[in-house]
Structure formats: structure tokens, C-alpha cells
PDB file of C-alpha atoms in Angstrom:
ATOM      1  CA  MET W   1      58.486 147.929 -97.047  1.00 44.00           C
ATOM      2  CA  THR W   2      56.231 144.896 -96.968  1.00 54.00           C
ATOM      3  CA  LYS W   3      56.079 142.620 -99.971  1.00 73.00           C
ATOM      4  CA  THR W   4      52.648 141.671-101.276  1.00 83.00           C
ATOM      5  CA  MET W   5      51.621 138.032-101.281  1.00 89.00           C
ATOM      6  CA  THR W   6      49.383 136.241-103.767  1.00 91.00           C
ATOM      7  CA  PRO W   7      46.855 133.616-102.658  1.00 90.00           C
ATOM      8  CA  THR W   8      49.026 130.925-104.300  1.00 91.00           C
ATOM      9  CA  HIS W   9      52.111 132.045-102.351  1.00 92.00           C
ATOM     10  CA  PHE W  10      49.975 132.168 -99.192  1.00 93.00           C
ATOM     11  CA  ALA W  11      48.785 128.582 -99.706  1.00 93.00           C
ATOM     12  CA  ASN W  12      52.374 127.436-100.354  1.00 93.00           C
ATOM     13  CA  ALA W  13      53.552 129.193 -97.170  1.00 93.00           C
ATOM     14  CA  LEU W  14      50.732 127.508 -95.215  1.00 93.00           C
ATOM     15  CA  ASP W  15      51.883 124.128 -96.510  1.00 91.00           C
ATOM     16  CA  ARG W  16      55.485 124.909 -95.653  1.00 93.00           C
ATOM     17  CA  TYR W  17      55.259 126.695 -92.291  1.00 93.00           C
ATOM     18  CA  GLY W  18      51.829 125.698 -90.953  1.00 92.00           C
ATOM     19  CA  PRO W  19      48.755 127.726 -90.006  1.00 93.00           C
ATOM     20  CA  ASP W  20      50.399 129.623 -87.115  1.00 92.00           C
ATOM     21  CA  LEU W  21      51.818 132.820 -88.628  1.00 91.00           C
ATOM     22  CA  ALA W  22      54.140 133.201 -85.616  1.00 91.00           C
ATOM     23  CA  ASP W  23      56.134 130.256 -86.999  1.00 91.00           C
ATOM     24  CA  TRP W  24      56.612 131.965 -90.358  1.00 93.00           C
ATOM     25  CA  PRO W  25      59.640 134.095 -91.287  1.00 93.00           C
ATOM     26  CA  ALA W  26      58.958 137.767 -90.459  1.00 91.00           C
ATOM     27  CA  PRO W  27      58.615 139.146 -94.036  1.00 91.00           C
ATOM     28  CA  SER W  28      56.313 136.304 -95.088  1.00 91.00           C
ATOM     29  CA  ALA W  29      54.244 136.602 -91.900  1.00 92.00           C
ATOM     30  CA  ALA W  30      53.734 140.335 -92.456  1.00 92.00           C
ATOM     31  CA  ALA W  31      52.691 139.786 -96.074  1.00 93.00           C
ATOM     32  CA  GLY W  32      50.390 136.942 -94.989  1.00 93.00           C
ATOM     33  CA  ARG W  33      48.681 139.131 -92.361  1.00 93.00           C
ATOM     34  CA  GLU W  34      48.162 141.859 -94.954  1.00 92.00           C
ATOM     35  CA  LEU W  35      46.609 139.344 -97.351  1.00 92.00           C
ATOM     36  CA  LEU W  36      44.379 137.972 -94.583  1.00 93.00           C
ATOM     37  CA  ARG W  37      43.016 141.505 -93.934  1.00 93.00           C
ATOM     38  CA  GLN W  38      42.122 141.905 -97.611  1.00 92.00           C
ATOM     39  CA  SER W  39      41.061 138.445 -98.848  1.00 91.00           C
ATOM     40  CA  VAL W  40      38.194 136.265 -97.706  1.00 92.00           C
ATOM     41  CA  ALA W  41      39.605 133.375 -99.780  1.00 92.00           C
ATOM     42  CA  ALA W  42      42.873 133.598 -97.826  1.00 93.00           C
ATOM     43  CA  GLN W  43      40.908 133.483 -94.567  1.00 93.00           C
ATOM     44  CA  ASP W  44      39.067 130.361 -95.763  1.00 94.00           C
ATOM     45  CA  THR W  45      42.386 128.770 -96.746  1.00 93.00           C
ATOM     46  CA  LEU W  46      43.802 129.553 -93.285  1.00 94.00           C
ATOM     47  CA  ARG W  47      40.736 128.003 -91.577  1.00 94.00           C
ATOM     48  CA  ALA W  48      41.066 124.832 -93.693  1.00 94.00           C
ATOM     49  CA  ALA W  49      44.776 124.610 -92.823  1.00 93.00           C
ATOM     50  CA  GLU W  50      43.976 125.022 -89.100  1.00 93.00           C
ATOM     51  CA  ILE W  51      41.392 122.223 -89.287  1.00 93.00           C
ATOM     52  CA  ALA W  52      43.887 119.929 -91.066  1.00 92.00           C
ATOM     53  CA  ALA W  53      46.617 120.733 -88.522  1.00 91.00           C
ATOM     54  CA  GLY W  54      44.207 120.033 -85.654  1.00 90.00           C
ATOM     55  CA  ALA W  55      43.303 116.676 -87.168  1.00 89.00           C
ATOM     56  CA  LEU W  56      46.994 115.803 -87.508  1.00 87.00           C
ATOM     57  CA  ARG W  57      47.654 116.730 -83.874  1.00 88.00           C
ATOM     58  CA  ALA W  58      44.708 114.694 -82.564  1.00 89.00           C
ATOM     59  CA  PRO W  59      45.616 111.523 -80.664  1.00 89.00           C
ATOM     60  CA  LEU W  60      45.423 108.283 -82.585  1.00 84.00           C
ATOM     61  CA  PRO W  61      42.438 106.044 -81.873  1.00 84.00           C
ATOM     62  CA  ASP W  62      42.998 102.850 -79.918  1.00 88.00           C
ATOM     63  CA  VAL W  63      42.945 100.011 -82.431  1.00 88.00           C
ATOM     64  CA  THR W  64      44.037  97.097 -80.242  1.00 89.00           C
ATOM     65  CA  ASP W  65      40.459  95.777 -79.975  1.00 91.00           C
ATOM     66  CA  LEU W  66      40.013  96.023 -83.741  1.00 90.00           C
ATOM     67  CA  LYS W  67      43.354  94.299 -84.304  1.00 88.00           C
ATOM     68  CA  SER W  68      42.444  91.397 -82.001  1.00 87.00           C
ATOM     69  CA  ARG W  69      39.045  90.959 -83.717  1.00 89.00           C
ATOM     70  CA  ILE W  70      40.684  90.895 -87.163  1.00 85.00           C
ATOM     71  CA  LEU W  71      43.261  88.320 -86.050  1.00 84.00           C
ATOM     72  CA  ALA W  72      40.574  86.146 -84.438  1.00 85.00           C
ATOM     73  CA  ALA W  73      38.491  86.241 -87.625  1.00 85.00           C
ATOM     74  CA  ALA W  74      41.562  85.343 -89.689  1.00 81.00           C
ATOM     75  CA  ARG W  75      42.298  82.341 -87.461  1.00 81.00           C
ATOM     76  CA  VAL W  76      38.708  81.107 -87.751  1.00 78.00           C
ATOM     77  CA  SER W  77      38.598  81.538 -91.529  1.00 77.00           C
ATOM     78  CA  GLY W  78      42.027  79.900 -91.889  1.00 75.00           C
ATOM     79  CA  GLN W  79      40.807  76.876 -89.936  1.00 72.00           C
ATOM     80  CA  ALA W  80      37.673  76.727 -92.098  1.00 67.00           C
ATOM     81  CA  ILE W  81      39.809  76.776 -95.232  1.00 70.00           C
ATOM     82  CA  ARG W  82      42.063  74.026 -93.863  1.00 70.00           C
ATOM     83  CA  ASP W  83      39.012  71.927 -92.980  1.00 68.00           C
ATOM     84  CA  ASN W  84      37.654  72.182 -96.545  1.00 68.00           C
ATOM     85  CA  ILE W  85      40.842  71.170 -98.368  1.00 68.00           C
ATOM     86  CA  VAL W  86      40.498  67.926-100.302  1.00 66.00           C
ATOM     87  CA  PRO W  87      43.679  65.826-100.104  1.00 68.00           C
ATOM     88  CA  PHE W  88      45.387  65.347-103.471  1.00 67.00           C
ATOM     89  CA  PRO W  89      46.012  61.684-104.339  1.00 67.00           C
ATOM     90  CA  THR W  90      49.686  62.078-105.230  1.00 65.00           C
ATOM     91  CA  ARG W  91      50.619  58.408-105.237  1.00 67.00           C
ATOM     92  CA  ARG W  92      47.821  57.450-107.654  1.00 73.00           C
ATOM     93  CA  VAL W  93      48.785  60.248-110.072  1.00 72.00           C
ATOM     94  CA  LEU W  94      52.551  60.177-109.643  1.00 78.00           C
ATOM     95  CA  THR W  95      53.135  56.458-110.272  1.00 81.00           C
ATOM     96  CA  PRO W  96      51.674  56.329-113.832  1.00 84.00           C
ATOM     97  CA  ALA W  97      53.437  59.578-114.659  1.00 85.00           C
ATOM     98  CA  VAL W  98      56.798  58.136-113.631  1.00 88.00           C
ATOM     99  CA  PHE W  99      56.221  55.014-115.724  1.00 91.00           C
ATOM    100  CA  ALA W 100      55.172  57.103-118.739  1.00 92.00           C
ATOM    101  CA  LEU W 101      58.275  59.270-118.407  1.00 92.00           C
ATOM    102  CA  ALA W 102      60.547  56.215-118.149  1.00 94.00           C
ATOM    103  CA  ALA W 103      58.892  54.595-121.190  1.00 94.00           C
ATOM    104  CA  SER W 104      59.299  57.743-123.296  1.00 93.00           C
ATOM    105  CA  LEU W 105      62.944  57.936-122.263  1.00 93.00           C
ATOM    106  CA  LEU W 106      63.520  54.331-123.363  1.00 93.00           C
ATOM    107  CA  VAL W 107      61.748  54.929-126.683  1.00 90.00           C
ATOM    108  CA  GLY W 108      63.875  58.030-127.272  1.00 88.00           C
ATOM    109  CA  ILE W 109      67.109  56.170-126.497  1.00 88.00           C
ATOM    110  CA  PHE W 110      66.072  53.286-128.789  1.00 86.00           C
ATOM    111  CA  ALA W 111      65.124  55.657-131.627  1.00 84.00           C
ATOM    112  CA  GLY W 112      68.429  57.480-131.368  1.00 80.00           C
ATOM    113  CA  TRP W 113      70.509  54.305-131.103  1.00 80.00           C
ATOM    114  CA  THR W 114      68.922  52.559-134.072  1.00 81.00           C
ATOM    115  CA  GLY W 115      68.952  55.655-136.291  1.00 74.00           C
ATOM    116  CA  MET W 116      65.184  55.829-136.658  1.00 75.00           C
ATOM    117  CA  VAL W 117      65.373  59.586-136.198  1.00 72.00           C
ATOM    118  CA  GLY W 118      67.624  61.659-138.450  1.00 66.00           C
ATOM    119  CA  ASP W 119      69.930  64.328-137.109  1.00 65.00           C
ATOM    120  CA  PRO W 120      68.162  67.638-137.686  1.00 63.00           C
ATOM    121  CA  LEU W 121      71.460  69.554-137.419  1.00 63.00           C
ATOM    122  CA  SER W 122      73.354  67.641-140.073  1.00 61.00           C
ATOM    123  CA  ALA W 123      73.540  69.137-143.583  1.00 55.00           C
ATOM    124  CA  SER W 124      73.803  65.851-145.492  1.00 55.00           C
ATOM    125  CA  TYR W 125      70.390  64.701-146.629  1.00 53.00           C
ATOM    126  CA  GLY W 126      71.453  62.399-149.425  1.00 52.00           C
ATOM    127  CA  ASP W 127      70.656  58.774-150.118  1.00 53.00           C
ATOM    128  CA  ASP W 128      72.739  57.592-147.179  1.00 54.00           C
ATOM    129  CA  ALA W 129      70.814  59.531-144.532  1.00 53.00           C
ATOM    130  CA  PRO W 130      69.492  57.225-141.770  1.00 55.00           C
ATOM    131  CA  SER W 131      65.998  58.587-142.147  1.00 56.00           C
ATOM    132  CA  TYR W 132      65.964  57.615-145.852  1.00 54.00           C
ATOM    133  CA  GLU W 133      65.180  54.008-145.083  1.00 57.00           C
ATOM    134  CA  ILE W 134      62.320  54.897-142.743  1.00 59.00           C
ATOM    135  CA  GLN W 135      60.838  57.254-145.313  1.00 57.00           C
ATOM    136  CA  ALA W 136      61.185  54.613-148.015  1.00 56.00           C
ATOM    137  CA  LEU W 137      59.434  52.051-145.872  1.00 57.00           C
ATOM    138  CA  THR W 138      56.568  54.348-144.963  1.00 60.00           C
ATOM    139  CA  ALA W 139      56.041  55.699-148.512  1.00 57.00           C
ATOM    140  CA  GLY W 140      55.754  52.324-150.192  1.00 57.00           C
ATOM    141  CA  ASP W 141      56.774  51.323-153.710  1.00 57.00           C
ATOM    142  CA  ASN W 142      56.326  54.739-155.349  1.00 55.00           C
ATOM    143  CA  TYR W 143      58.861  56.568-153.184  1.00 51.00           C
ATOM    144  CA  ASP W 144      61.680  56.771-155.771  1.00 52.00           C
ATOM    145  CA  SER W 145      59.512  57.622-158.772  1.00 48.00           C
TER     146      SER W 145
END
């Protein structure tokens, strides 16, 4: 007794076993042949699978010439890019930046040493806080009013 096959099962079997029904398991091949006798859509699906299998079996094109042309173009464009690069004046930019960094470091050390900057992590903000004097000096006479 031969099992019947739906077009969906036929397409799945084509994907799994290929377009040559001789490569299929015997029960599936018999059901596939029966479906091919009855269905034009199954015949079209088989033809499309044969075309795809033929394309997969075809020899690969020779791409060595294409590869050499691509590499030659990349070398030429890389040289053109290197020729158009403007040199960055590192010494003229780096020297003032180093001096500015050193000056800000010295100002920070001086501010911390003299107590010009209060400790933001301390909880005591009374009259004896180091920043009290700086605030009093900057506010003027009306600070304690």
C-alpha cells in the first residue's frame, strides 16, 4: 500500500533528498512518483529543484583575474589616501597642553594645601569650616546678617 504525499511533503522531500527520486527512500519515492503523475504543481516544483541542483553542481567561475584587479585598485587608492594626508602638528599642540595640565595640577595642589576648597565629603559645615573664610571674603560685609 502506497502512502499519499501532499505537495508540502513533496517539497520537503525535495529539499531533503534532492531532485533525483532514485536517492529517496522507497516509500517516499513511490508516493512522490504518484504525486508527479497527478499534479502539475509538483512537476513544476521538481523542475525548479533540478535547475537549482544543476546550478549548485556547476563549476565555480575563475575569479583570480577579478581578485588581482580588486587588489591593484586597493593599492592605488591606498597610496592616493596616503598622499593626501595632512601631517598633524603634534609638537605645536602638545606643548601648550602639557603646560596647561601642569599649571592646573599646581593650582589644585595649592588650593587643597591652603584650604581654599572645602571637603565635600565632610559633614561639618559650621563656622570653623575652611570654606567659611573664602565665602565671607567673597560675600562682603553683609555675609553674617
